[in-house]
Short mmCIF file of C-alpha atoms and ligand atoms in Angstrom, two decimals:
data_model
loop_
_atom_site.label_atom_id
_atom_site.label_comp_id
_atom_site.label_asym_id
_atom_site.label_seq_id
_atom_site.Cartn_x
_atom_site.Cartn_y
_atom_site.Cartn_z
CA MET N 649 0.01 -0.04 -0.02
CA ASN N 650 2.69 2.50 0.77
CA LYS N 651 4.16 1.76 -2.52
CA ILE N 652 1.90 4.18 -3.95
CA ARG N 653 3.42 7.48 -5.11
CA LEU N 654 2.10 10.68 -3.55
CA GLY N 655 2.04 14.28 -4.85
CA PHE N 656 0.67 17.57 -3.21
CA ILE N 657 -0.56 20.41 -5.19
CA GLY N 658 -0.12 23.29 -2.33
CA ALA N 659 2.71 23.34 -0.09
CA GLY N 660 1.16 25.31 2.89
CA ALA N 661 0.25 24.33 6.53
CA LEU N 662 -1.82 21.15 5.71
CA ALA N 663 0.43 19.81 2.98
CA THR N 664 3.54 20.20 5.25
CA THR N 665 2.03 18.22 8.17
CA LEU N 666 0.49 15.55 5.95
CA SER N 667 3.30 14.99 3.56
CA LEU N 668 5.74 14.60 6.33
CA ALA N 669 3.63 12.25 8.10
CA PHE N 670 3.02 9.96 5.01
CA LYS N 671 6.71 10.21 4.34
CA GLN N 672 7.19 8.94 7.93
CA GLN N 673 4.98 6.12 7.15
CA GLY N 674 7.22 5.14 4.07
CA PHE N 675 5.30 6.68 1.12
CA LYS N 676 7.14 8.10 -1.62
CA ILE N 677 6.19 11.89 -2.15
CA THR N 678 7.46 12.42 -5.69
CA ALA N 679 6.56 16.21 -6.23
CA VAL N 680 5.02 19.23 -4.72
CA SER N 681 3.80 22.52 -6.19
CA SER N 682 2.64 25.79 -4.73
CA ARG N 683 1.34 29.16 -6.23
CA GLY N 684 4.92 30.66 -6.03
CA PHE N 685 7.92 28.31 -6.04
CA GLU N 686 9.22 29.08 -2.77
CA SER N 687 7.02 27.07 -0.35
CA ALA N 688 7.24 24.01 -2.83
CA LYS N 689 11.00 24.31 -2.66
CA THR N 690 10.89 24.62 1.01
CA LEU N 691 8.78 21.67 1.73
CA ALA N 692 10.55 19.37 -1.06
CA GLU N 693 13.73 20.07 0.86
CA ARG N 694 12.17 18.19 3.94
CA LEU N 695 10.99 15.31 1.89
CA ASP N 696 13.95 13.16 0.77
CA GLY N 697 13.63 12.19 -2.86
CA CYS N 698 10.79 14.83 -3.53
CA ARG N 699 11.10 17.59 -6.34
CA ALA N 700 9.62 21.11 -6.36
CA ALA N 701 7.59 21.07 -9.36
CA ALA N 702 7.29 24.07 -11.60
CA ASP N 703 3.67 23.50 -12.05
CA ASN N 704 0.85 21.58 -10.79
CA GLN N 705 0.71 19.43 -13.99
CA GLU N 706 4.02 18.12 -13.10
CA VAL N 707 2.84 16.89 -9.74
CA ALA N 708 -0.08 15.20 -11.55
CA ASP N 709 2.05 13.46 -13.86
CA SER N 710 4.43 12.06 -11.15
CA ALA N 711 2.13 10.53 -8.72
CA ASP N 712 -0.76 7.84 -8.19
CA LEU N 713 -2.57 9.72 -5.65
CA ILE N 714 -2.59 13.53 -5.65
CA PHE N 715 -3.67 15.67 -2.71
CA ILE N 716 -4.86 19.13 -3.68
CA ALA N 717 -4.01 21.25 -0.54
CA THR N 718 -4.68 24.53 -1.85
CA PRO N 719 -7.03 26.93 -0.30
CA ASP N 720 -10.69 25.69 -0.66
CA ASP N 721 -11.64 28.45 -3.42
CA VAL N 722 -8.56 27.22 -5.74
CA ILE N 723 -9.43 23.54 -5.67
CA PRO N 724 -12.09 23.68 -8.47
CA VAL N 725 -9.68 25.84 -10.73
CA VAL N 726 -6.69 23.34 -10.04
CA ALA N 727 -9.21 20.40 -10.73
CA SER N 728 -10.19 21.78 -14.21
CA HIS N 729 -6.81 23.12 -15.30
CA VAL N 730 -4.72 19.94 -14.72
CA ARG N 731 -4.95 17.02 -17.33
CA TRP N 732 -5.50 14.11 -15.08
CA GLN N 733 -5.04 10.44 -16.14
CA LYS N 734 -7.10 7.28 -16.08
CA GLY N 735 -6.66 5.36 -12.87
CA GLN N 736 -5.25 8.19 -10.95
CA MET N 737 -6.60 9.10 -7.43
CA VAL N 738 -7.10 12.75 -6.72
CA VAL N 739 -8.34 14.08 -3.31
CA HIS N 740 -9.01 17.56 -1.73
CA CYS N 741 -8.62 18.28 1.93
CA SER N 742 -11.29 20.73 2.42
CA GLY N 743 -13.95 20.30 5.25
CA ALA N 744 -16.83 22.09 3.85
CA ASP N 745 -16.59 21.28 -0.01
CA PRO N 746 -18.25 18.60 -1.81
CA VAL N 747 -16.35 15.93 -3.46
CA ASP N 748 -17.89 16.73 -6.97
CA ILE N 749 -15.64 19.99 -7.14
CA LEU N 750 -13.33 17.32 -8.49
CA THR N 751 -15.56 16.19 -11.18
CA PRO N 752 -13.17 17.19 -14.10
CA ALA N 753 -10.80 14.56 -12.72
CA LYS N 754 -13.49 11.94 -12.51
CA LYS N 755 -14.44 12.68 -16.32
CA ALA N 756 -10.82 11.98 -17.10
CA GLY N 757 -11.17 8.53 -15.35
CA SER N 758 -9.65 9.35 -12.04
CA GLN N 759 -11.14 8.17 -8.81
CA ILE N 760 -12.02 11.18 -6.80
CA GLY N 761 -12.35 11.74 -2.83
CA VAL N 762 -12.09 13.90 0.30
CA PHE N 763 -9.60 13.50 3.10
CA HIS N 764 -10.25 16.19 5.74
CA PRO N 765 -8.21 15.84 8.96
CA LEU N 766 -10.13 17.28 11.88
CA GLN N 767 -7.19 19.30 13.22
CA THR N 768 -5.93 22.60 13.21
CA PHE N 769 -2.53 23.28 11.32
CA ALA N 770 -1.34 26.64 12.21
CA ALA N 771 1.54 27.62 10.03
CA GLY N 772 4.96 26.39 11.17
CA LEU N 773 3.49 23.91 13.77
CA GLU N 774 3.33 20.36 13.00
CA GLU N 775 0.44 19.09 14.98
CA ASN N 776 0.14 15.49 16.13
CA LEU N 777 -2.19 13.44 13.82
CA LYS N 778 -2.40 10.75 16.18
CA GLY N 779 -6.06 10.13 17.56
CA ILE N 780 -7.59 12.82 15.26
CA THR N 781 -10.36 12.06 13.00
CA PHE N 782 -10.29 12.02 9.22
CA ALA N 783 -13.77 12.73 7.55
CA ILE N 784 -13.62 10.62 4.38
CA GLU N 785 -15.57 10.59 1.16
CA ALA N 786 -14.89 8.47 -1.88
CA GLN N 787 -16.16 5.24 -3.73
CA GLU N 788 -14.41 1.91 -3.46
CA PRO N 789 -11.49 1.10 -3.95
CA LEU N 790 -10.36 4.58 -2.95
CA LEU N 791 -12.56 4.77 0.16
CA THR N 792 -10.54 1.69 1.70
CA GLN N 793 -7.41 3.03 0.62
CA LEU N 794 -8.04 6.50 2.28
CA LYS N 795 -9.41 4.75 5.54
CA GLU N 796 -6.35 2.59 5.82
CA MET N 797 -4.09 5.80 5.31
CA ALA N 798 -5.92 7.68 8.04
CA GLN N 799 -5.26 4.59 10.41
CA MET N 800 -1.71 4.58 9.19
CA LEU N 801 -1.16 8.15 10.57
CA GLY N 802 -2.68 7.02 14.04
CA GLY N 803 -5.98 8.53 13.25
CA ASN N 804 -9.60 7.45 13.16
CA TRP N 805 -12.03 7.93 10.43
CA ILE N 806 -15.56 8.72 9.73
CA GLU N 807 -17.48 8.61 6.24
CA LEU N 808 -19.12 11.78 5.46
CA LYS N 809 -21.49 12.55 2.76
CA SER N 810 -21.04 15.74 0.76
CA LYS N 811 -24.48 16.94 1.77
CA ASP N 812 -23.26 16.76 5.58
CA ARG N 813 -20.08 18.33 4.88
CA VAL N 814 -21.00 22.05 5.57
CA ILE N 815 -22.87 21.53 8.95
CA TYR N 816 -19.68 19.07 9.96
CA HIS N 817 -17.38 22.02 9.23
CA ALA N 818 -19.42 24.58 10.86
CA ALA N 819 -19.29 22.57 14.13
CA ALA N 820 -15.47 22.55 13.92
CA VAL N 821 -15.38 26.20 13.45
CA PHE N 822 -17.12 26.73 16.82
CA VAL N 823 -14.69 24.57 18.80
CA CYS N 824 -11.68 25.63 16.91
CA ASN N 825 -11.66 29.07 15.22
CA TYR N 826 -14.16 30.66 17.75
CA LEU N 827 -12.26 29.38 20.86
CA VAL N 828 -9.43 31.49 19.42
CA THR N 829 -11.95 34.39 19.00
CA LEU N 830 -13.26 33.84 22.69
CA THR N 831 -9.66 33.88 24.00
CA SER N 832 -8.91 36.90 22.26
CA ILE N 833 -12.11 38.69 23.62
CA ALA N 834 -11.07 37.50 27.09
CA ALA N 835 -7.59 38.80 26.64
CA ASP N 836 -8.91 42.13 25.67
CA LEU N 837 -11.33 42.33 28.85
CA TRP N 838 -8.21 41.97 30.97
CA GLU N 839 -6.31 44.46 28.98
CA SER N 840 -9.05 47.03 29.99
CA ILE N 841 -7.92 46.19 33.40
CA ASP N 842 -4.50 46.77 32.79
CA VAL N 843 -3.37 43.21 32.50
CA PRO N 844 -1.31 42.69 29.01
CA ARG N 845 -2.73 40.35 26.53
CA ASP N 846 0.15 38.06 26.50
CA LYS N 847 -0.04 37.64 30.33
CA ALA N 848 -3.73 37.42 30.23
CA ALA N 849 -3.59 34.53 27.57
CA GLY N 850 -0.86 32.68 29.89
CA ALA N 851 -3.22 33.04 32.98
CA LEU N 852 -6.42 31.98 31.13
CA LEU N 853 -4.88 28.86 29.40
CA PRO N 854 -4.88 26.54 32.51
CA LEU N 855 -8.58 27.49 32.93
CA MET N 856 -9.28 26.56 29.21
CA ARG N 857 -7.17 23.37 29.61
CA GLY N 858 -9.03 22.57 32.97
CA THR N 859 -12.25 22.88 31.12
CA ILE N 860 -11.15 20.61 28.06
CA ASN N 861 -9.89 18.15 30.57
CA ASN N 862 -13.09 17.98 32.36
CA ILE N 863 -14.98 17.49 29.06
CA GLU N 864 -12.79 14.69 28.25
CA SER N 865 -13.23 12.72 31.57
CA ILE N 866 -16.74 13.77 32.67
CA GLY N 867 -18.54 14.83 29.54
CA VAL N 868 -19.86 18.04 28.22
CA THR N 869 -22.73 18.58 30.47
CA SER N 870 -21.19 17.80 33.70
CA SER N 871 -18.38 20.11 32.93
CA LEU N 872 -20.57 23.25 33.20
CA THR N 873 -19.80 25.50 36.17
CA GLY N 874 -20.09 29.19 36.59
CA PRO N 875 -22.94 31.54 37.27
CA ILE N 876 -25.62 30.04 34.94
CA ALA N 877 -24.79 26.40 36.22
CA ARG N 878 -25.29 27.84 39.89
CA GLY N 879 -28.28 30.15 39.22
CA ASP N 880 -26.39 33.22 40.38
CA SER N 881 -28.52 35.80 38.62
CA GLY N 882 -26.85 38.65 40.69
CA THR N 883 -23.53 37.82 39.08
CA ILE N 884 -25.03 37.72 35.70
CA ASN N 885 -26.49 40.93 36.02
CA LYS N 886 -23.24 42.50 37.27
CA HIS N 887 -21.42 40.94 34.22
CA LEU N 888 -23.82 42.58 31.77
CA THR N 889 -23.51 46.06 33.36
CA ALA N 890 -19.66 46.02 33.40
CA LEU N 891 -19.58 44.49 29.86
CA ASP N 892 -21.85 47.25 28.57
CA ASN N 893 -19.61 50.08 29.93
CA ILE N 894 -16.79 48.57 27.71
CA ASN N 895 -18.37 47.10 24.60
CA PRO N 896 -22.07 46.46 24.15
CA ASN N 897 -21.27 44.19 21.12
CA ILE N 898 -19.52 41.98 23.68
CA THR N 899 -22.64 42.16 25.99
CA LYS N 900 -24.66 41.03 22.84
CA LEU N 901 -22.28 37.94 22.48
CA TYR N 902 -22.40 37.06 26.31
CA ARG N 903 -26.20 37.21 26.33
CA GLU N 904 -26.49 34.94 23.30
CA LEU N 905 -23.82 32.45 24.65
CA GLY N 906 -25.69 32.58 28.08
CA LEU N 907 -29.04 31.68 26.38
CA ASN N 908 -27.33 28.72 24.69
CA THR N 909 -25.87 27.76 28.11
CA ILE N 910 -29.17 27.68 30.17
CA PRO N 911 -30.41 24.23 28.65
CA ILE N 912 -27.06 22.74 29.57
CA ALA N 913 -27.41 24.12 33.15
CA ILE N 914 -30.83 22.43 33.37
CA GLU N 915 -29.74 19.14 31.87
CA LYS N 916 -27.06 19.04 34.56
CA GLY N 917 -29.76 19.28 37.11
CA LYS N 918 -28.41 22.36 39.04
CA LEU N 919 -30.80 24.93 37.67
CA ASN N 920 -34.41 24.65 38.63
CA LYS N 921 -37.21 26.06 36.23
CA SER N 922 -37.91 29.23 38.11
CA GLN N 923 -34.10 29.96 38.21
CA ALA N 924 -33.83 29.22 34.50
CA GLU N 925 -36.59 31.66 33.62
CA ASP N 926 -35.10 34.31 35.62
CA ILE N 927 -31.68 34.18 33.83
CA GLU N 928 -33.47 33.71 30.55
CA GLN N 929 -35.38 37.13 31.27
CA ILE N 930 -32.19 38.79 32.23
CA LEU N 931 -30.29 37.66 29.49
CA LYS N 932 -33.15 38.63 26.94
CA GLN N 933 -33.43 42.28 28.52
N1 LIG L 2044 -4.95 24.69 8.09
C1 LIG L 2044 -5.70 23.71 8.57
O1 LIG L 2044 -5.79 23.90 9.77
C2 LIG L 2044 -6.50 22.85 7.91
C3 LIG L 2044 -7.25 21.79 8.66
C4 LIG L 2044 -8.02 20.87 7.84
C5 LIG L 2044 -8.13 21.03 6.41
N2 LIG L 2044 -7.57 22.18 5.63
C6 LIG L 2044 -7.60 22.22 4.37
O2 LIG L 2044 -6.44 22.12 3.71
C7 LIG L 2044 -6.46 22.72 2.68
C8 LIG L 2044 -5.07 23.85 2.57
O3 LIG L 2044 -5.20 24.79 3.66
P1 LIG L 2044 -3.96 25.28 4.19
O4 LIG L 2044 -4.46 25.89 5.71
O5 LIG L 2044 -2.85 24.33 4.08
O6 LIG L 2044 -3.68 26.53 3.31
P2 LIG L 2044 -2.44 27.47 3.14
O7 LIG L 2044 -1.52 27.27 4.47
O8 LIG L 2044 -2.76 28.86 3.08
O9 LIG L 2044 -1.53 26.74 1.79
C9 LIG L 2044 -2.25 26.80 0.72
C10 LIG L 2044 -1.12 26.23 -0.24
O10 LIG L 2044 -1.82 26.21 -1.55
C11 LIG L 2044 -0.81 26.98 -2.43
N3 LIG L 2044 -1.67 27.34 -3.76
C12 LIG L 2044 -2.38 28.52 -3.69
N4 LIG L 2044 -3.05 28.60 -5.04
C13 LIG L 2044 -2.37 27.47 -5.76
C14 LIG L 2044 -2.49 27.10 -7.10
N5 LIG L 2044 -3.23 27.73 -7.92
N6 LIG L 2044 -1.74 26.07 -7.43
C15 LIG L 2044 -0.77 25.43 -6.56
N7 LIG L 2044 -0.63 25.94 -5.27
C16 LIG L 2044 -1.58 26.83 -4.80
C17 LIG L 2044 -0.08 28.07 -1.71
O11 LIG L 2044 1.13 28.36 -2.43
P3 LIG L 2044 1.95 29.61 -1.86
O12 LIG L 2044 2.62 29.12 -0.67
O13 LIG L 2044 2.92 29.90 -2.90
O14 LIG L 2044 1.09 30.72 -1.38
C18 LIG L 2044 0.06 27.38 -0.52
O15 LIG L 2044 1.31 26.50 -0.46
C19 LIG L 2044 -7.63 23.63 2.38
O16 LIG L 2044 -8.65 23.08 1.76
C20 LIG L 2044 -8.13 23.57 3.85
O17 LIG L 2044 -9.70 23.67 4.06
C21 LIG L 2044 -6.72 23.07 6.46
#
């Protein structure tokens, strides 16, 4: 299986992590291309035996399985500009896009698929792929091939249909991208009380880690603590007043998140019906 030759169109954050991980598993990475030559060159230098291709066609011509790891909007452009060969495998790595953006490759006789690692790859940081989930879509025999490749990287897989991809990806945005947004908001609030942002982030991190550890060990609902879980409406009122003085937009967000937190507190069993109604009224004012 790891005799198949891999090629990467795109040499950014995801291509770097995936290609290095596959290389470690014994796959040959034949060629890598990018929009400019520089990133392809940098990545190829890290992959023994791999060349930086002058264009995407060179990657397609050199490999059995080609990963299109460009920005999402560029994938259909690449798919329609490259001359694919019969019997090749062409895969994109977008979370939200359907498999049929690769239709030009299918029409040329290639098998097409999606291989989306549910992980965040910040540029320059090679995240561990072990234990992550890959959302895979393809027809046989490519489907089995991609499942096996996910397992070789130490990951799990789920099969995901094109019609479900957007919701799947929106959920990922909540826990990943918006976690960054929430952290940034919290750091801004601390800055308003004269704690520098970097110090704030350092102090808030153990709290965030503690929450994630709790979710892992006791589940989502049991992990909820804080004023809504306790029914402390006085504290919630104080928060709203203080936040309004700093930035009313943040108060709006606090209200919205709070309203979505009430059902969790009820499910946890700590908030009775009348407390829940009180808090709902305060948050809706
Ligand atoms: N980053 C993540 O956390 C993550 C996680 C899961 C899935 N994904 C998916 O992975 C894919 C790549 O994302 P990324 O974050 O790795 O993006 P990225 O870091 O911005 O890298 C994109 C790469 O595509 C290259 N590129 C742009 N236009 C091109 C073209 N026409 N032909 C060839 N190469 C081109 C860029 O070249 P230059 O370097 O020359 O600009 C760059 O190397 C996306 O589909 C994304 O949804 C990303």
